[in-house]
PDB file of C-alpha atoms in Angstrom:
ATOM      1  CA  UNK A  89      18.415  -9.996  -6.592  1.00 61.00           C
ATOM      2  CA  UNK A  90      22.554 -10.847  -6.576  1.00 64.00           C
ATOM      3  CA  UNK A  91      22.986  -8.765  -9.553  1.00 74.00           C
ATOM      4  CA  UNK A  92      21.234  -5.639  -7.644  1.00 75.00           C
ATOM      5  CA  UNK A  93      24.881  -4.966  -6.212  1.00 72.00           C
ATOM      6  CA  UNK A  94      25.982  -3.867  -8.931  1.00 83.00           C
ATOM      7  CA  UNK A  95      24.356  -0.951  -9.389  1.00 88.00           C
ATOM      8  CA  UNK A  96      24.856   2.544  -7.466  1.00 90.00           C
ATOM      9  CA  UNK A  97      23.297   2.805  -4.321  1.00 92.00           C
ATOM     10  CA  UNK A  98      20.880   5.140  -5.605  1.00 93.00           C
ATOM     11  CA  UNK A  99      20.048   3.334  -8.642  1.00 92.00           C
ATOM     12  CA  UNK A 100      19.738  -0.345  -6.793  1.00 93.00           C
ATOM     13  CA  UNK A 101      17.416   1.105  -3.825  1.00 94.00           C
ATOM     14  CA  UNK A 102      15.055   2.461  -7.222  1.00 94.00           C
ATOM     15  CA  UNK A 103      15.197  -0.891  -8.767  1.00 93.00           C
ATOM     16  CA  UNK A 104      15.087  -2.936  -5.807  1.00 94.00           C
ATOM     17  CA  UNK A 105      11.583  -0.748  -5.340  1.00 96.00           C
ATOM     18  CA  UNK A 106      10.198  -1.395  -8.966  1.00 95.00           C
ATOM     19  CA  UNK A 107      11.153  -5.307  -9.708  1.00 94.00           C
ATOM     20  CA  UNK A 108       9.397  -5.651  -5.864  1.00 95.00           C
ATOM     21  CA  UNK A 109       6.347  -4.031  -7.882  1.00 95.00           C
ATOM     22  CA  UNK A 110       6.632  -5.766 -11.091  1.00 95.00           C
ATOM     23  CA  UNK A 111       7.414  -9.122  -9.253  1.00 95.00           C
ATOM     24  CA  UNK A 112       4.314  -9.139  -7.137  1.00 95.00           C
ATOM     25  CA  UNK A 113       1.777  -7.520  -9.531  1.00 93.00           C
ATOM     26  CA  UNK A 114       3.414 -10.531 -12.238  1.00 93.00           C
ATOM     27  CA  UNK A 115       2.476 -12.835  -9.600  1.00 93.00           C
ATOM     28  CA  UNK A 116      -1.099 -11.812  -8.965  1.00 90.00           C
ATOM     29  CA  UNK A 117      -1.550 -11.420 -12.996  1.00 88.00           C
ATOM     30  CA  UNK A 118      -0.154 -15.179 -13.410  1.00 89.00           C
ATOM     31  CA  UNK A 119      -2.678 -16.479 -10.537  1.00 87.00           C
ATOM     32  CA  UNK A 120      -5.624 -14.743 -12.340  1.00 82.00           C
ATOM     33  CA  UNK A 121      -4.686 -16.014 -15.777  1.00 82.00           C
ATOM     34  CA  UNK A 122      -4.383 -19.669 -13.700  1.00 82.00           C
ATOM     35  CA  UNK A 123      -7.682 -19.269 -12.534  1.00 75.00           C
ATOM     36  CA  UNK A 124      -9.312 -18.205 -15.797  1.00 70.00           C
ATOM     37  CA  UNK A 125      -9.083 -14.491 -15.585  1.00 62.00           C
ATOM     38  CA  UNK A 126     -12.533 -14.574 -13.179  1.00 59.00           C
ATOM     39  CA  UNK A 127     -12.678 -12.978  -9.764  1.00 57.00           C
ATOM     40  CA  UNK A 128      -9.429 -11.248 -10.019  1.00 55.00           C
ATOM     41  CA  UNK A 129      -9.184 -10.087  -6.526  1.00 58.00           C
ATOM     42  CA  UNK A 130     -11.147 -12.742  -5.086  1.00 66.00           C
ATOM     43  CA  UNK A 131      -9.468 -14.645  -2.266  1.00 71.00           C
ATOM     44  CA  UNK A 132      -6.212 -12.909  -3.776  1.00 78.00           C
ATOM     45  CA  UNK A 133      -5.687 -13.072   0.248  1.00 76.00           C
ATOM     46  CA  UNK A 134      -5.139 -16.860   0.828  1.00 82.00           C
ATOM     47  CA  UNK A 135      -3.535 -17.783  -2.242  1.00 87.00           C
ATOM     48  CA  UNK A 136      -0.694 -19.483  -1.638  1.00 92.00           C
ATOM     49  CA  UNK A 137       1.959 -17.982  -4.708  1.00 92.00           C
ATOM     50  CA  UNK A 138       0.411 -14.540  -3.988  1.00 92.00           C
ATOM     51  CA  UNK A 139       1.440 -15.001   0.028  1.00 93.00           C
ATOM     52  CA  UNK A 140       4.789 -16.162  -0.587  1.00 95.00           C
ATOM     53  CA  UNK A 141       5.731 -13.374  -3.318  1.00 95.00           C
ATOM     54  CA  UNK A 142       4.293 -10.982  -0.797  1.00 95.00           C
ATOM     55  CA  UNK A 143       6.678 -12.233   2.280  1.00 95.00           C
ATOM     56  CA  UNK A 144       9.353 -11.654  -1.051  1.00 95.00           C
ATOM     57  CA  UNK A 145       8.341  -8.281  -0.501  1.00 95.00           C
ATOM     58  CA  UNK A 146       8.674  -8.270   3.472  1.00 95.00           C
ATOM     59  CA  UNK A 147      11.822 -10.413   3.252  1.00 95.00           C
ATOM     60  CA  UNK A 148      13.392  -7.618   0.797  1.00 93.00           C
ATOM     61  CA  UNK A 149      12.151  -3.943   1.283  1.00 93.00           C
ATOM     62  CA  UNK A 150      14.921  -3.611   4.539  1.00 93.00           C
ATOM     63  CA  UNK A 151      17.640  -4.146   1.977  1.00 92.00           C
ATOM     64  CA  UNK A 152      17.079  -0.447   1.592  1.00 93.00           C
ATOM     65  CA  UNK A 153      17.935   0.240   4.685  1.00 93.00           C
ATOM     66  CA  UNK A 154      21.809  -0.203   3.437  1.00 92.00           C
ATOM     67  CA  UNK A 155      21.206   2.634   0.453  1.00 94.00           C
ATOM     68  CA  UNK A 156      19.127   5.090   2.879  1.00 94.00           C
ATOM     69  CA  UNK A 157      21.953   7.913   3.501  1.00 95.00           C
ATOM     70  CA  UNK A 158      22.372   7.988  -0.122  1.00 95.00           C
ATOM     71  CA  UNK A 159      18.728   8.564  -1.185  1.00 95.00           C
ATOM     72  CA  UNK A 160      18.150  10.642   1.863  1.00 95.00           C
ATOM     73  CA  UNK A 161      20.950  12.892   0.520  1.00 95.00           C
ATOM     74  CA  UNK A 162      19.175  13.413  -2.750  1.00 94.00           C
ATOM     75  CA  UNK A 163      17.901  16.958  -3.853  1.00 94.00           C
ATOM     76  CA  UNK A 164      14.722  16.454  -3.398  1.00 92.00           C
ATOM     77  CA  UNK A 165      13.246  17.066  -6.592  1.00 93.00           C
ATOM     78  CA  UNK A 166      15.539  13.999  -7.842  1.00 93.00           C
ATOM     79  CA  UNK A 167      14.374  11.899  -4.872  1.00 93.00           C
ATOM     80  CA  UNK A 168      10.767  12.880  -5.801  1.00 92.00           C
ATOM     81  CA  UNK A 169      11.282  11.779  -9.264  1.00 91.00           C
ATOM     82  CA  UNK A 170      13.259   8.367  -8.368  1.00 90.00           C
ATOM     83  CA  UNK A 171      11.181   6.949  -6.002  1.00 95.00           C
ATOM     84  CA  UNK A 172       7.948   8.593  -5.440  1.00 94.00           C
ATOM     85  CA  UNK A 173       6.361   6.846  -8.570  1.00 93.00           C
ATOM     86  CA  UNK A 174       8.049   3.598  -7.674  1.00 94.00           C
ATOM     87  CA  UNK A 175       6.506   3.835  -4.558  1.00 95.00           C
ATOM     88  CA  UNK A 176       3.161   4.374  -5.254  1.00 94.00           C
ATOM     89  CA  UNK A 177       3.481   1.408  -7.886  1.00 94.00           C
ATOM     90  CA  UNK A 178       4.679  -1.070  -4.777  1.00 95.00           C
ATOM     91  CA  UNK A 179       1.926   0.332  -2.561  1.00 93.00           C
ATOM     92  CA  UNK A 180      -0.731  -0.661  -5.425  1.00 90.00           C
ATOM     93  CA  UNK A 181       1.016  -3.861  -5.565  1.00 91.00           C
ATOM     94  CA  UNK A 182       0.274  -4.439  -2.310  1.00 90.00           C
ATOM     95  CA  UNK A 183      -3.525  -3.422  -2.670  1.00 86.00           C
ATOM     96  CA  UNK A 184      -3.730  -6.030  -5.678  1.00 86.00           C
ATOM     97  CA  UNK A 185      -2.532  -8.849  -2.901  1.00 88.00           C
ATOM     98  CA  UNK A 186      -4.899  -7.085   0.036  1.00 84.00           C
ATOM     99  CA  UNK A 187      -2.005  -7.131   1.689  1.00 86.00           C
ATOM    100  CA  UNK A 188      -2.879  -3.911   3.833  1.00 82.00           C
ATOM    101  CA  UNK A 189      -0.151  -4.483   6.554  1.00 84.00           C
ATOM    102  CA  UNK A 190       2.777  -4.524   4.065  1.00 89.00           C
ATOM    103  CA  UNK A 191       1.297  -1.274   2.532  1.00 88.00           C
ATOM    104  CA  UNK A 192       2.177   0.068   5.650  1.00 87.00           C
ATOM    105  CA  UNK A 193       5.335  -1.218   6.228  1.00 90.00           C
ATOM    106  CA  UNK A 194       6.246   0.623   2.467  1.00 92.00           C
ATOM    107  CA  UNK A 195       5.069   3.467   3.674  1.00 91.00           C
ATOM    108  CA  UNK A 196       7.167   3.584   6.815  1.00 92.00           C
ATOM    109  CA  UNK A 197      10.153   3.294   4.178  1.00 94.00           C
ATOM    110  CA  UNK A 198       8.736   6.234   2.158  1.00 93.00           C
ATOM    111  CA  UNK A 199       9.173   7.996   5.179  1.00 93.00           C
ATOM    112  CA  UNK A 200      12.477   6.317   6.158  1.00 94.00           C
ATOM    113  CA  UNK A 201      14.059   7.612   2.801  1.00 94.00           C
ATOM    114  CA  UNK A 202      12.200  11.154   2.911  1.00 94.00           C
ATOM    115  CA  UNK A 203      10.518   9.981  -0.205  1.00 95.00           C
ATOM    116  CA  UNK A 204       7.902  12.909  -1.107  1.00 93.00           C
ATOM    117  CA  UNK A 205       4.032  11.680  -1.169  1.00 91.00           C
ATOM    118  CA  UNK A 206       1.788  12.930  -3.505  1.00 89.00           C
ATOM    119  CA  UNK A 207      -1.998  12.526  -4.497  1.00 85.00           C
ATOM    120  CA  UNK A 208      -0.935   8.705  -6.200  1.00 87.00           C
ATOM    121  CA  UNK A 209       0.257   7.894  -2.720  1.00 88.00           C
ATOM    122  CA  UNK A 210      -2.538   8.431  -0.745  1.00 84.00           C
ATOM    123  CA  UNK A 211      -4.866   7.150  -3.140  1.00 81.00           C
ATOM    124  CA  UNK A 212      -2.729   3.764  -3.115  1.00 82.00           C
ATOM    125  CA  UNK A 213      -3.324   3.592   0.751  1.00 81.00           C
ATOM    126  CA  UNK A 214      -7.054   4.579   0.562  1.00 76.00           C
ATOM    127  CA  UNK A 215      -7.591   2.212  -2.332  1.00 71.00           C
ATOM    128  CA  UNK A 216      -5.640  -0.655  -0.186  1.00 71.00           C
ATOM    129  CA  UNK A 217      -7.959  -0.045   2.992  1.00 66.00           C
ATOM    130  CA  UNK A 218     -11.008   0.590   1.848  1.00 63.00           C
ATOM    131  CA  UNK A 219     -10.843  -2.611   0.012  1.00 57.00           C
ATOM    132  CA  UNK A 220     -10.848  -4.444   2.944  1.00 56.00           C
ATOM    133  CA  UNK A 221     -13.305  -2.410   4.462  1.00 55.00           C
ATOM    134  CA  UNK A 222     -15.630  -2.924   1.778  1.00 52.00           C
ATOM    135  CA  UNK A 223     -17.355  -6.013   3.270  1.00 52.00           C
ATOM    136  CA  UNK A 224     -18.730  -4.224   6.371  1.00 55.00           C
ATOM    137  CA  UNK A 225     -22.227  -3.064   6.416  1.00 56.00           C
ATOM    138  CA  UNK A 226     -22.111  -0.389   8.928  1.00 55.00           C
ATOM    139  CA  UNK A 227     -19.808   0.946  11.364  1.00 54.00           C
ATOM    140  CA  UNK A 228     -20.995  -0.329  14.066  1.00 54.00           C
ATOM    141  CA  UNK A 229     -19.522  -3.821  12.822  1.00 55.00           C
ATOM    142  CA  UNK A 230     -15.833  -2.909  12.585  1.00 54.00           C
ATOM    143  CA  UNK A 231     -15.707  -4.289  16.104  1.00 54.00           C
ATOM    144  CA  UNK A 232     -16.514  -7.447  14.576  1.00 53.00           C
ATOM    145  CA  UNK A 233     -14.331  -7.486  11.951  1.00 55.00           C
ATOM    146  CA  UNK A 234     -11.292  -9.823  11.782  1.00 52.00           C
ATOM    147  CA  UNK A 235      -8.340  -7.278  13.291  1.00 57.00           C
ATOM    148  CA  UNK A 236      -6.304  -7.605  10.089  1.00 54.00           C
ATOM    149  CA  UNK A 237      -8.765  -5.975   8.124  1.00 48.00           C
ATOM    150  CA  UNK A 238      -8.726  -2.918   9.887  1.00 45.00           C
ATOM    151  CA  UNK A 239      -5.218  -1.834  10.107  1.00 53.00           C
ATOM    152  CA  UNK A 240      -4.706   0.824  11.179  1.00 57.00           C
ATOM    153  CA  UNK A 241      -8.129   2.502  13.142  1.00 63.00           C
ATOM    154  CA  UNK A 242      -8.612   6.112  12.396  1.00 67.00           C
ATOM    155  CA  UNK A 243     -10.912   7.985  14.541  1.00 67.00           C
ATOM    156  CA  UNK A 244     -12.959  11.221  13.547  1.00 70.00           C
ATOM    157  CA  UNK A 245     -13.550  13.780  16.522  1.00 74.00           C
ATOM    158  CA  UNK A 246     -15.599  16.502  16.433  1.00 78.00           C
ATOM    159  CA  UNK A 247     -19.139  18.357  17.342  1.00 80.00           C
ATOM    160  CA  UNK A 248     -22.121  17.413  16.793  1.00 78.00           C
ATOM    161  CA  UNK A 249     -23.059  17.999  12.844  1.00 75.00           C
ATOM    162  CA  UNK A 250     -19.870  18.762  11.299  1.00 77.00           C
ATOM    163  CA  UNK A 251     -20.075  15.946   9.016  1.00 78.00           C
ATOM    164  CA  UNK A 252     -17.580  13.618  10.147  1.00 75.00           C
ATOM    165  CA  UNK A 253     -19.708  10.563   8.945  1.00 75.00           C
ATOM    166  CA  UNK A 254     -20.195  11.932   5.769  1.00 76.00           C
ATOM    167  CA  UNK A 255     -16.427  12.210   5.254  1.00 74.00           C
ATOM    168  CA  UNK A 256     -16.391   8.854   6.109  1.00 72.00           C
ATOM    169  CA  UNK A 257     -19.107   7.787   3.588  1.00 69.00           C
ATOM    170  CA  UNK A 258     -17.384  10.116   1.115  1.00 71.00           C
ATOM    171  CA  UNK A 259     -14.076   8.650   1.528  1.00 68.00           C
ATOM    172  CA  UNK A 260     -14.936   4.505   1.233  1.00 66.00           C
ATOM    173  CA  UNK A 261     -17.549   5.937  -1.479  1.00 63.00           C
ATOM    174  CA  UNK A 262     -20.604   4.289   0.393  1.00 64.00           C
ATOM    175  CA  UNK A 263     -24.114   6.188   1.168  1.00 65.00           C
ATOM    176  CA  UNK A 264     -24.486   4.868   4.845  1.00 63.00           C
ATOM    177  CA  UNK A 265     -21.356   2.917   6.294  1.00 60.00           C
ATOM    178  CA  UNK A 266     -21.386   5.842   8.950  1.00 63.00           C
ATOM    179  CA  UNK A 267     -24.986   6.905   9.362  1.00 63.00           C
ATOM    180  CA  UNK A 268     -25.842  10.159   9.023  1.00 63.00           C
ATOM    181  CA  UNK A 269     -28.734  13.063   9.727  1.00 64.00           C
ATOM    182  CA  UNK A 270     -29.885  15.851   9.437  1.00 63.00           C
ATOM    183  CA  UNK A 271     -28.872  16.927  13.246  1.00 58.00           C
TER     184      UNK A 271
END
């Protein structure tokens, strides 16, 4: 990353974004291909390379913080088309590594840099938690979850009826994670 100094503030916060993405999907490709291309995602969590490349990603996405005013002060259709796709590539990185948390922590920088969101962002984030929701059976056993896997908790309010669990089915594509009825 020495040679990232080099560039325009602008220009290095973009490619300090996209080599983050490239670097850690690499990393997760190269495990799979180590472990015979099987069970890509499968304990993607506790591997070892995968954990360290993803602290990479901790350990380097507040070097933006030194380019911020200058991709703040982009028009925003520029900033849109600098960093929003960039973005949404590190935020499916971090899905790849089920590293939910650090999604997060990218997506405080989108807002940090008044990066626009679109419909690629927020399907990065869904994709990243519902796959660690996946495992639950019904609702009632997020309290016994592991507290990691459900970062962050979203509640649904509302009367009786509405169809609040059915969003929720709808939304982790399951029939009856949140049970539903017909009143």
């Amino acid at each position: 990353m020495q040679y990232i100094d080099l560039f325009d503030e602008v220009h290095a916060a973009q490619l300090l974004i996209e080599v983050l993405a490239m670097g850690l999907t690499g990393v997760i490709m190269s495990e799979r291909q180590k472990l015979g291309g099987t069970h890509f995602l499968s304990g993607v969590e506790t591997n070892p390379v995968v954990l360290d490349a993803v602290r990479w990603v901790i350990d380097s996405v507040p070097k933006l913080d030194s380019w911020a005013k200058a991709v703040r002060e982009m028009p925003h259709r520029r900033r849109e088309r600098c960093f929003s796709e960039a973005f949404n590539e590190l935020l499916l990185s971090c899905g790849r590594a089920h590293a939910v948390k650090v999604t997060f922590r990218v997506l405080e920088w989108m807002e940090a840099l008044a990066v626009p969101k679109n419909s690629f962002t927020y399907e990065a984030i869904g994709v990243n938690v519902v796959k660690r929701i996946t495992r639950l059976e019904k609702v009632w056993d997020l309290p016994q979850a592991p507290e990691d896997e459900v970062c962050p908790e979203v509640v649904f309010a509302g009367r009786s009826n509405v169809g609040k669990s059915s969003l929720v089915n709808m939304m982790l594509n399951r029939n009856a994670l949140a049970p539903t009825s017909s009143r």
